[in-house]
Structures are given as structure tokens and as C-alpha cells.
PDB file of C-alpha atoms in Angstrom:
ATOM      1  CA  ASN M 132       0.000   0.000   0.000  1.00 67.00           C
ATOM      2  CA  ALA M 133       1.653   3.203  -1.189  1.00 81.00           C
ATOM      3  CA  GLY M 134      -0.352   5.444   1.090  1.00 94.00           C
ATOM      4  CA  VAL M 135      -1.877   8.731  -0.026  1.00 97.00           C
ATOM      5  CA  ILE M 136      -0.014  10.122  -3.007  1.00 97.00           C
ATOM      6  CA  GLN M 137       0.257  13.844  -3.654  1.00 97.00           C
ATOM      7  CA  THR M 138       1.793  15.522  -6.662  1.00 97.00           C
ATOM      8  CA  PRO M 139       3.722  17.664  -7.158  1.00 97.00           C
ATOM      9  CA  ARG M 140       5.654  17.659  -3.897  1.00 97.00           C
ATOM     10  CA  HIS M 141       6.836  21.211  -4.474  1.00 97.00           C
ATOM     11  CA  LYS M 142       5.396  23.958  -6.646  1.00 98.00           C
ATOM     12  CA  VAL M 143       6.536  27.528  -7.177  1.00 97.00           C
ATOM     13  CA  THR M 144       4.184  29.939  -8.931  1.00 97.00           C
ATOM     14  CA  GLY M 145       4.170  33.615  -9.651  1.00 97.00           C
ATOM     15  CA  LYS M 146       1.508  35.856  -8.182  1.00 97.00           C
ATOM     16  CA  GLY M 147      -1.643  35.648 -10.288  1.00 97.00           C
ATOM     17  CA  GLN M 148      -0.897  32.256 -11.804  1.00 97.00           C
ATOM     18  CA  GLU M 149      -2.976  29.125 -11.384  1.00 97.00           C
ATOM     19  CA  ALA M 150      -1.915  26.092  -9.343  1.00 98.00           C
ATOM     20  CA  THR M 151      -3.419  22.608  -9.516  1.00 98.00           C
ATOM     21  CA  LEU M 152      -2.633  20.081  -6.835  1.00 98.00           C
ATOM     22  CA  TRP M 153      -3.337  16.359  -7.149  1.00 98.00           C
ATOM     23  CA  CYS M 154      -4.204  13.710  -4.626  1.00 98.00           C
ATOM     24  CA  GLU M 155      -4.568   9.952  -5.015  1.00 98.00           C
ATOM     25  CA  PRO M 156      -6.261   8.424  -1.952  1.00 96.00           C
ATOM     26  CA  ILE M 157      -5.519   5.011  -0.544  1.00 95.00           C
ATOM     27  CA  SER M 158      -7.246   2.379  -2.630  1.00 93.00           C
ATOM     28  CA  GLY M 159     -10.650   1.540  -1.176  1.00 90.00           C
ATOM     29  CA  HIS M 160     -10.917   4.697   0.872  1.00 92.00           C
ATOM     30  CA  SER M 161     -14.136   6.553   0.110  1.00 89.00           C
ATOM     31  CA  ALA M 162     -13.496   9.807   1.986  1.00 92.00           C
ATOM     32  CA  VAL M 163     -10.988  12.447   0.877  1.00 95.00           C
ATOM     33  CA  PHE M 164     -10.076  15.554   2.851  1.00 96.00           C
ATOM     34  CA  TRP M 165      -7.973  18.595   1.957  1.00 98.00           C
ATOM     35  CA  TYR M 166      -6.167  20.651   4.612  1.00 98.00           C
ATOM     36  CA  ARG M 167      -3.473  23.296   4.510  1.00 98.00           C
ATOM     37  CA  GLN M 168      -0.709  23.901   7.016  1.00 97.00           C
ATOM     38  CA  THR M 169       1.160  27.105   7.796  1.00 97.00           C
ATOM     39  CA  ILE M 170       3.342  28.133  10.706  1.00 94.00           C
ATOM     40  CA  VAL M 171       0.945  30.919  11.678  1.00 94.00           C
ATOM     41  CA  GLN M 172      -2.460  29.240  11.238  1.00 94.00           C
ATOM     42  CA  GLY M 173      -1.510  25.639  11.844  1.00 95.00           C
ATOM     43  CA  LEU M 174      -3.380  22.826  10.119  1.00 97.00           C
ATOM     44  CA  GLU M 175      -6.734  23.990   8.745  1.00 97.00           C
ATOM     45  CA  PHE M 176      -9.554  22.072   7.069  1.00 97.00           C
ATOM     46  CA  LEU M 177     -10.493  23.068   3.525  1.00 97.00           C
ATOM     47  CA  THR M 178     -12.936  20.565   2.023  1.00 97.00           C
ATOM     48  CA  TYR M 179     -14.198  16.970   2.172  1.00 94.00           C
ATOM     49  CA  PHE M 180     -15.571  14.435  -0.331  1.00 94.00           C
ATOM     50  CA  ARG M 181     -17.287  11.145   0.384  1.00 91.00           C
ATOM     51  CA  ASN M 182     -17.928   8.670  -2.434  1.00 91.00           C
ATOM     52  CA  GLN M 183     -16.789  11.464  -4.797  1.00 94.00           C
ATOM     53  CA  ALA M 184     -19.598  13.800  -3.648  1.00 94.00           C
ATOM     54  CA  PRO M 185     -18.722  17.119  -1.982  1.00 94.00           C
ATOM     55  CA  ILE M 186     -19.828  16.999   1.643  1.00 92.00           C
ATOM     56  CA  ASP M 187     -18.294  19.993   3.384  1.00 92.00           C
ATOM     57  CA  ASP M 188     -16.404  22.920   1.836  1.00 94.00           C
ATOM     58  CA  SER M 189     -16.737  25.236   4.814  1.00 93.00           C
ATOM     59  CA  GLY M 190     -12.988  25.878   4.979  1.00 94.00           C
ATOM     60  CA  MET M 191     -12.504  26.814   1.335  1.00 95.00           C
ATOM     61  CA  PRO M 192     -11.799  30.425   0.411  1.00 92.00           C
ATOM     62  CA  LYS M 193     -14.715  30.761  -1.955  1.00 84.00           C
ATOM     63  CA  GLU M 194     -13.397  33.103  -4.607  1.00 90.00           C
ATOM     64  CA  ARG M 195     -10.235  31.448  -5.905  1.00 96.00           C
ATOM     65  CA  PHE M 196     -10.233  27.901  -4.540  1.00 97.00           C
ATOM     66  CA  SER M 197     -12.063  24.927  -6.004  1.00 97.00           C
ATOM     67  CA  ALA M 198     -11.841  21.174  -5.532  1.00 97.00           C
ATOM     68  CA  GLN M 199     -13.093  18.239  -7.504  1.00 97.00           C
ATOM     69  CA  MET M 200     -13.153  14.485  -7.267  1.00 97.00           C
ATOM     70  CA  PRO M 201     -13.941  13.194 -10.762  1.00 94.00           C
ATOM     71  CA  ASN M 202     -13.352   9.538  -9.850  1.00 93.00           C
ATOM     72  CA  GLN M 203     -12.572   7.453  -6.790  1.00 92.00           C
ATOM     73  CA  SER M 204      -8.859   7.428  -7.487  1.00 94.00           C
ATOM     74  CA  HIS M 205      -8.044  11.107  -7.505  1.00 95.00           C
ATOM     75  CA  SER M 206      -8.992  14.554  -6.325  1.00 98.00           C
ATOM     76  CA  THR M 207      -7.696  17.969  -7.387  1.00 98.00           C
ATOM     77  CA  LEU M 208      -7.435  21.287  -5.612  1.00 98.00           C
ATOM     78  CA  LYS M 209      -7.193  24.293  -7.909  1.00 98.00           C
ATOM     79  CA  ILE M 210      -6.153  27.760  -6.845  1.00 98.00           C
ATOM     80  CA  GLN M 211      -6.743  30.527  -9.354  1.00 97.00           C
ATOM     81  CA  SER M 212      -4.871  33.818  -9.318  1.00 97.00           C
ATOM     82  CA  THR M 213      -2.518  32.654  -6.574  1.00 97.00           C
ATOM     83  CA  GLN M 214      -1.491  35.156  -3.925  1.00 97.00           C
ATOM     84  CA  PRO M 215       1.529  35.110  -1.569  1.00 96.00           C
ATOM     85  CA  GLN M 216      -0.779  34.318   1.360  1.00 96.00           C
ATOM     86  CA  ASP M 217      -1.695  31.044  -0.382  1.00 97.00           C
ATOM     87  CA  SER M 218       1.831  29.782   0.299  1.00 98.00           C
ATOM     88  CA  ALA M 219       1.441  26.723   2.519  1.00 98.00           C
ATOM     89  CA  VAL M 220       1.734  22.969   2.620  1.00 98.00           C
ATOM     90  CA  TYR M 221      -1.456  21.478   1.197  1.00 98.00           C
ATOM     91  CA  LEU M 222      -2.257  18.110   2.710  1.00 98.00           C
ATOM     92  CA  CYS M 223      -4.638  15.484   1.410  1.00 98.00           C
ATOM     93  CA  ALA M 224      -6.004  12.755   3.671  1.00 97.00           C
ATOM     94  CA  SER M 225      -8.206   9.749   3.038  1.00 95.00           C
ATOM     95  CA  SER M 226     -10.216   7.446   5.249  1.00 92.00           C
ATOM     96  CA  PHE M 227     -12.491   4.449   5.097  1.00 87.00           C
ATOM     97  CA  PRO M 228     -15.462   5.638   7.119  1.00 71.00           C
ATOM     98  CA  ASP M 229     -16.311   3.243   9.911  1.00 62.00           C
ATOM     99  CA  TRP M 230     -19.619   4.267  11.410  1.00 57.00           C
ATOM    100  CA  GLY M 231     -18.410   2.870  14.720  1.00 53.00           C
ATOM    101  CA  GLY M 232     -15.949   5.717  15.064  1.00 55.00           C
ATOM    102  CA  GLN M 233     -12.624   4.262  13.878  1.00 61.00           C
ATOM    103  CA  ASP M 234     -12.420   6.791  11.062  1.00 81.00           C
ATOM    104  CA  THR M 235      -8.668   7.370  10.971  1.00 90.00           C
ATOM    105  CA  GLN M 236      -7.560   9.928   8.419  1.00 94.00           C
ATOM    106  CA  TYR M 237      -4.308   8.994   6.670  1.00 95.00           C
ATOM    107  CA  PHE M 238      -2.340  11.959   5.380  1.00 97.00           C
ATOM    108  CA  GLY M 239      -0.203  12.274   2.305  1.00 97.00           C
ATOM    109  CA  PRO M 240       3.217  13.977   2.339  1.00 95.00           C
ATOM    110  CA  GLY M 241       1.739  17.245   1.117  1.00 97.00           C
ATOM    111  CA  THR M 242       2.428  19.719  -1.670  1.00 98.00           C
ATOM    112  CA  ARG M 243       4.538  22.686  -0.616  1.00 98.00           C
ATOM    113  CA  LEU M 244       3.239  25.685  -2.577  1.00 98.00           C
ATOM    114  CA  LEU M 245       5.290  28.853  -2.746  1.00 98.00           C
ATOM    115  CA  VAL M 246       3.776  31.918  -4.413  1.00 98.00           C
ATOM    116  CA  LEU M 247       6.326  34.564  -5.299  1.00 96.00           C
TER     117      LEU M 247
ATOM    118  CA  GLN U  83     -17.058  27.388  15.848  1.00 86.00           C
ATOM    119  CA  GLN U  84     -14.756  24.791  17.366  1.00 92.00           C
ATOM    120  CA  ASN U  85     -11.641  26.193  19.022  1.00 94.00           C
ATOM    121  CA  VAL U  86      -8.849  23.777  19.883  1.00 97.00           C
ATOM    122  CA  GLN U  87      -5.912  24.944  21.995  1.00 97.00           C
ATOM    123  CA  GLN U  88      -2.735  23.066  22.890  1.00 98.00           C
ATOM    124  CA  SER U  89      -0.221  23.563  25.665  1.00 96.00           C
ATOM    125  CA  PRO U  90       2.634  23.930  25.995  1.00 97.00           C
ATOM    126  CA  GLU U  91       3.747  25.300  22.613  1.00 97.00           C
ATOM    127  CA  SER U  92       7.109  23.620  22.999  1.00 97.00           C
ATOM    128  CA  LEU U  93       8.766  21.247  25.411  1.00 97.00           C
ATOM    129  CA  ILE U  94      12.284  19.965  25.948  1.00 98.00           C
ATOM    130  CA  VAL U  95      12.660  16.843  28.096  1.00 97.00           C
ATOM    131  CA  PRO U  96      15.520  14.455  28.863  1.00 97.00           C
ATOM    132  CA  GLU U  97      15.495  10.927  27.513  1.00 98.00           C
ATOM    133  CA  GLY U  98      13.529   8.642  29.815  1.00 97.00           C
ATOM    134  CA  ALA U  99      11.261  11.381  31.160  1.00 97.00           C
ATOM    135  CA  ARG U 100       7.475  11.283  31.338  1.00 97.00           C
ATOM    136  CA  THR U 101       5.941  13.869  29.040  1.00 97.00           C
ATOM    137  CA  SER U 102       2.433  15.344  29.221  1.00 97.00           C
ATOM    138  CA  LEU U 103       0.743  17.254  26.418  1.00 98.00           C
ATOM    139  CA  ASN U 104      -2.582  19.026  26.803  1.00 98.00           C
ATOM    140  CA  CYS U 105      -5.493  19.905  24.555  1.00 98.00           C
ATOM    141  CA  THR U 106      -8.688  21.814  25.236  1.00 98.00           C
ATOM    142  CA  PHE U 107     -11.704  22.142  22.949  1.00 97.00           C
ATOM    143  CA  SER U 108     -14.684  24.457  23.000  1.00 96.00           C
ATOM    144  CA  ASP U 109     -17.638  22.491  21.593  1.00 93.00           C
ATOM    145  CA  SER U 110     -19.175  20.118  24.137  1.00 92.00           C
ATOM    146  CA  ALA U 111     -20.824  18.160  21.299  1.00 90.00           C
ATOM    147  CA  SER U 112     -17.402  16.941  20.118  1.00 91.00           C
ATOM    148  CA  GLN U 113     -17.344  13.177  19.777  1.00 90.00           C
ATOM    149  CA  TYR U 114     -13.911  11.985  18.609  1.00 92.00           C
ATOM    150  CA  PHE U 115     -10.494  12.957  19.883  1.00 95.00           C
ATOM    151  CA  TRP U 116      -7.159  12.294  18.216  1.00 96.00           C
ATOM    152  CA  TRP U 117      -3.450  12.795  18.666  1.00 97.00           C
ATOM    153  CA  TYR U 118      -1.337  13.015  15.541  1.00 98.00           C
ATOM    154  CA  ARG U 119       2.452  13.094  15.383  1.00 98.00           C
ATOM    155  CA  GLN U 120       4.342  14.892  12.641  1.00 97.00           C
ATOM    156  CA  HIS U 121       8.084  14.480  12.216  1.00 96.00           C
ATOM    157  CA  SER U 122       9.837  17.333  10.467  1.00 93.00           C
ATOM    158  CA  GLY U 123       8.987  17.425   6.764  1.00 91.00           C
ATOM    159  CA  LYS U 124       6.716  14.406   7.012  1.00 94.00           C
ATOM    160  CA  ALA U 125       2.989  13.743   6.925  1.00 95.00           C
ATOM    161  CA  PRO U 126       0.966  13.858  10.146  1.00 97.00           C
ATOM    162  CA  LYS U 127       0.350  10.316  11.367  1.00 97.00           C
ATOM    163  CA  ALA U 128      -2.412   9.215  13.715  1.00 95.00           C
ATOM    164  CA  LEU U 129      -0.953   8.152  17.037  1.00 96.00           C
ATOM    165  CA  MET U 130      -3.958   7.443  19.231  1.00 94.00           C
ATOM    166  CA  SER U 131      -7.645   8.200  19.502  1.00 93.00           C
ATOM    167  CA  ILE U 132     -10.354   8.024  22.146  1.00 94.00           C
ATOM    168  CA  PHE U 133     -14.114   8.278  21.903  1.00 90.00           C
ATOM    169  CA  SER U 134     -15.357   8.010  25.475  1.00 90.00           C
ATOM    170  CA  ASN U 135     -14.354   9.426  28.837  1.00 94.00           C
ATOM    171  CA  GLY U 136     -11.457   7.744  30.555  1.00 95.00           C
ATOM    172  CA  GLU U 137      -8.019   6.480  29.669  1.00 96.00           C
ATOM    173  CA  LYS U 138      -6.552   4.357  26.916  1.00 95.00           C
ATOM    174  CA  GLU U 139      -3.013   2.985  26.921  1.00 96.00           C
ATOM    175  CA  GLU U 140      -0.988   1.752  23.963  1.00 95.00           C
ATOM    176  CA  GLY U 141       2.605   0.903  24.758  1.00 96.00           C
ATOM    177  CA  ARG U 142       4.365   3.990  26.133  1.00 97.00           C
ATOM    178  CA  PHE U 143       1.464   6.268  25.227  1.00 97.00           C
ATOM    179  CA  THR U 144      -1.657   7.021  27.272  1.00 98.00           C
ATOM    180  CA  ILE U 145      -4.527   9.241  26.243  1.00 97.00           C
ATOM    181  CA  HIS U 146      -6.929  10.662  28.797  1.00 97.00           C
ATOM    182  CA  LEU U 147     -10.267  12.315  28.030  1.00 97.00           C
ATOM    183  CA  ASN U 148     -12.522  14.396  30.282  1.00 97.00           C
ATOM    184  CA  LYS U 149     -15.427  15.659  28.216  1.00 95.00           C
ATOM    185  CA  ALA U 150     -16.940  17.634  31.103  1.00 95.00           C
ATOM    186  CA  SER U 151     -13.728  19.623  31.407  1.00 97.00           C
ATOM    187  CA  LEU U 152     -13.406  19.923  27.607  1.00 97.00           C
ATOM    188  CA  HIS U 153      -9.901  18.517  27.956  1.00 97.00           C
ATOM    189  CA  PHE U 154      -7.841  15.614  26.755  1.00 97.00           C
ATOM    190  CA  SER U 155      -4.187  14.812  27.103  1.00 98.00           C
ATOM    191  CA  LEU U 156      -1.378  12.591  25.858  1.00 98.00           C
ATOM    192  CA  HIS U 157       1.206  11.125  28.205  1.00 98.00           C
ATOM    193  CA  ILE U 158       4.434   9.580  26.988  1.00 98.00           C
ATOM    194  CA  ARG U 159       6.304   7.264  29.323  1.00 97.00           C
ATOM    195  CA  ASP U 160      10.089   6.798  28.935  1.00 97.00           C
ATOM    196  CA  SER U 161      10.423   9.463  26.243  1.00 97.00           C
ATOM    197  CA  GLN U 162      12.893   8.649  23.457  1.00 97.00           C
ATOM    198  CA  PRO U 163      14.789  10.919  21.036  1.00 97.00           C
ATOM    199  CA  SER U 164      12.696   9.377  18.256  1.00 96.00           C
ATOM    200  CA  ASP U 165       9.619  10.878  19.935  1.00 97.00           C
ATOM    201  CA  SER U 166      10.898  14.338  18.994  1.00 97.00           C
ATOM    202  CA  ALA U 167       8.212  15.758  16.698  1.00 98.00           C
ATOM    203  CA  LEU U 168       5.255  18.109  16.443  1.00 98.00           C
ATOM    204  CA  TYR U 169       2.266  16.671  18.321  1.00 98.00           C
ATOM    205  CA  LEU U 170      -1.135  17.763  17.046  1.00 98.00           C
ATOM    206  CA  CYS U 171      -4.407  17.203  18.832  1.00 98.00           C
ATOM    207  CA  ALA U 172      -7.575  17.071  16.754  1.00 96.00           C
ATOM    208  CA  VAL U 173     -11.302  16.916  17.379  1.00 95.00           C
ATOM    209  CA  SER U 174     -14.206  15.881  15.173  1.00 92.00           C
ATOM    210  CA  MET U 175     -17.959  15.996  15.631  1.00 87.00           C
ATOM    211  CA  ASP U 176     -18.726  12.959  13.529  1.00 78.00           C
ATOM    212  CA  SER U 177     -17.154   9.893  11.994  1.00 70.00           C
ATOM    213  CA  GLY U 178     -17.822   9.148   8.367  1.00 67.00           C
ATOM    214  CA  GLY U 179     -20.746  11.534   8.305  1.00 72.00           C
ATOM    215  CA  SER U 180     -21.262  15.091   7.149  1.00 73.00           C
ATOM    216  CA  ASN U 181     -19.158  16.601   9.956  1.00 78.00           C
ATOM    217  CA  ALA U 182     -16.129  14.331   9.873  1.00 87.00           C
ATOM    218  CA  LYS U 183     -13.550  17.072   9.421  1.00 92.00           C
ATOM    219  CA  LEU U 184     -10.770  17.332  11.974  1.00 94.00           C
ATOM    220  CA  THR U 185     -10.176  20.613  13.806  1.00 96.00           C
ATOM    221  CA  PHE U 186      -6.559  20.763  14.919  1.00 97.00           C
ATOM    222  CA  GLY U 187      -4.668  22.600  17.604  1.00 97.00           C
ATOM    223  CA  LYS U 188      -1.518  24.431  16.552  1.00 97.00           C
ATOM    224  CA  GLY U 189       0.697  21.766  18.033  1.00 97.00           C
ATOM    225  CA  THR U 190       3.285  21.139  20.719  1.00 98.00           C
ATOM    226  CA  LYS U 191       6.864  20.811  19.529  1.00 98.00           C
ATOM    227  CA  LEU U 192       8.554  18.124  21.619  1.00 98.00           C
ATOM    228  CA  SER U 193      12.313  17.691  21.776  1.00 98.00           C
ATOM    229  CA  VAL U 194      13.728  14.719  23.674  1.00 98.00           C
ATOM    230  CA  LYS U 195      17.433  15.166  24.479  1.00 97.00           C
ATOM    231  CA  SER U 196      19.714  12.171  24.945  1.00 93.00           C
TER     232      SER U 196
END
């Protein structure tokens, strides 16, 4: 099991450019989460899919951020018109929901985004 | 809005010491409580979880939850240099349902000196 795969591992963009981040969840996991991590804000929730359907996007900056899950094997996070404050490590996590409460989220290594 | 706070922000302990990390949360409806460990430059990894009041022990690690006090903690017995990492506590309202997101504290940076 390769774990959650995220690509690219590092991305540098210029202010105003678009960035697309990719996540491949663990095979068989039906829930996918996106978080971002900065020194100042810590680890913050962005959005969540279950069985490819969007469930909760309460953490997403609405204007420039969007996420999709076109099939069960990958999800994308797109940031349009990137700004320096978008610089962060973007983490994807997946889980196999166990209604009994053992819903461990497994994190990928993250994509480090730097906006210059 | 859930607010999760951790203390201390950082901690330096000698090898072999007992270490205690604390986490408080604001929403009394919280159901699931997690500790994650993140080594430098690596992904956060689930360490332990608890879902009901009381204690749970796994090896050198013990998690304690007091929902009435809105507090849970992680205790590490016989701390090792390999335990040096960022420890993140996290809370969720649901498991597998519509509110399964984790709300994290900002972390405690633990350094274990040999």
C-alpha cells in the first residue's frame, strides 16, 4: 500500500498564476479531505468528499479555490490567481469511514506551494 | 465554531522522562479525539484516539479524556529521542458523516534530548 499520493511535492508559482494540486487516496478509501498547514495558522480544514460527492467545503476560500473528485482514485485542488498568502503545505487525507468511530484519516506527504 | 488549543507550545525533556501534552476544545458536542504526530517534513500520522471518557493505553502512550472539562491529554512514558516531533491534537464531531472534518490545535513541539 503506497499510502496517499500527492503531486507535485513542491510547486513555485508567480503571483496571479494558477496552481493545480493532485491527490490519489488510498485504494478503497471513500473519503478524501484537503487541509493546509502554515506556521501561523496551523493545520486547517479546507474541504471533504465522500464517495466522490462534496460533503463539506466550509474551509474553502470561496473566490479562488475549487476542488473536484472526478473519480474514486483522484482529487484535485485548484487555486486561481494565486497570492503570496496562499503559500502553505497542502495536505490530502483519506479514510475508510467506519460508522463505529474508527475513522482514521491517513495523510499524504503534502504539496509545498510557494507563491512569489 | 470549534476552538482547539494546545499547551505547551514547545517542550524539551531528557530521555527517559514522562511527558504530558494538553489539549482543550470548545464544543461540548465533540465526539472523537485524536493525537497526531508529525516528524519534520513528514505527513501527520495518527498516534492514538479516544471516543469516550477515561483512559486508553498503547505501549508507552496514554490518552486521557474528560469531556466535562473539555480537555484531553497525551502522556508519553520513557520518552525517546525518536519521539521528537510536532504533536497535534484534533477533534471531530462525527465519523464518516457530514461533519467528519478534523479541527486541529496548533501543536506542541517536543524535543527529547539524549
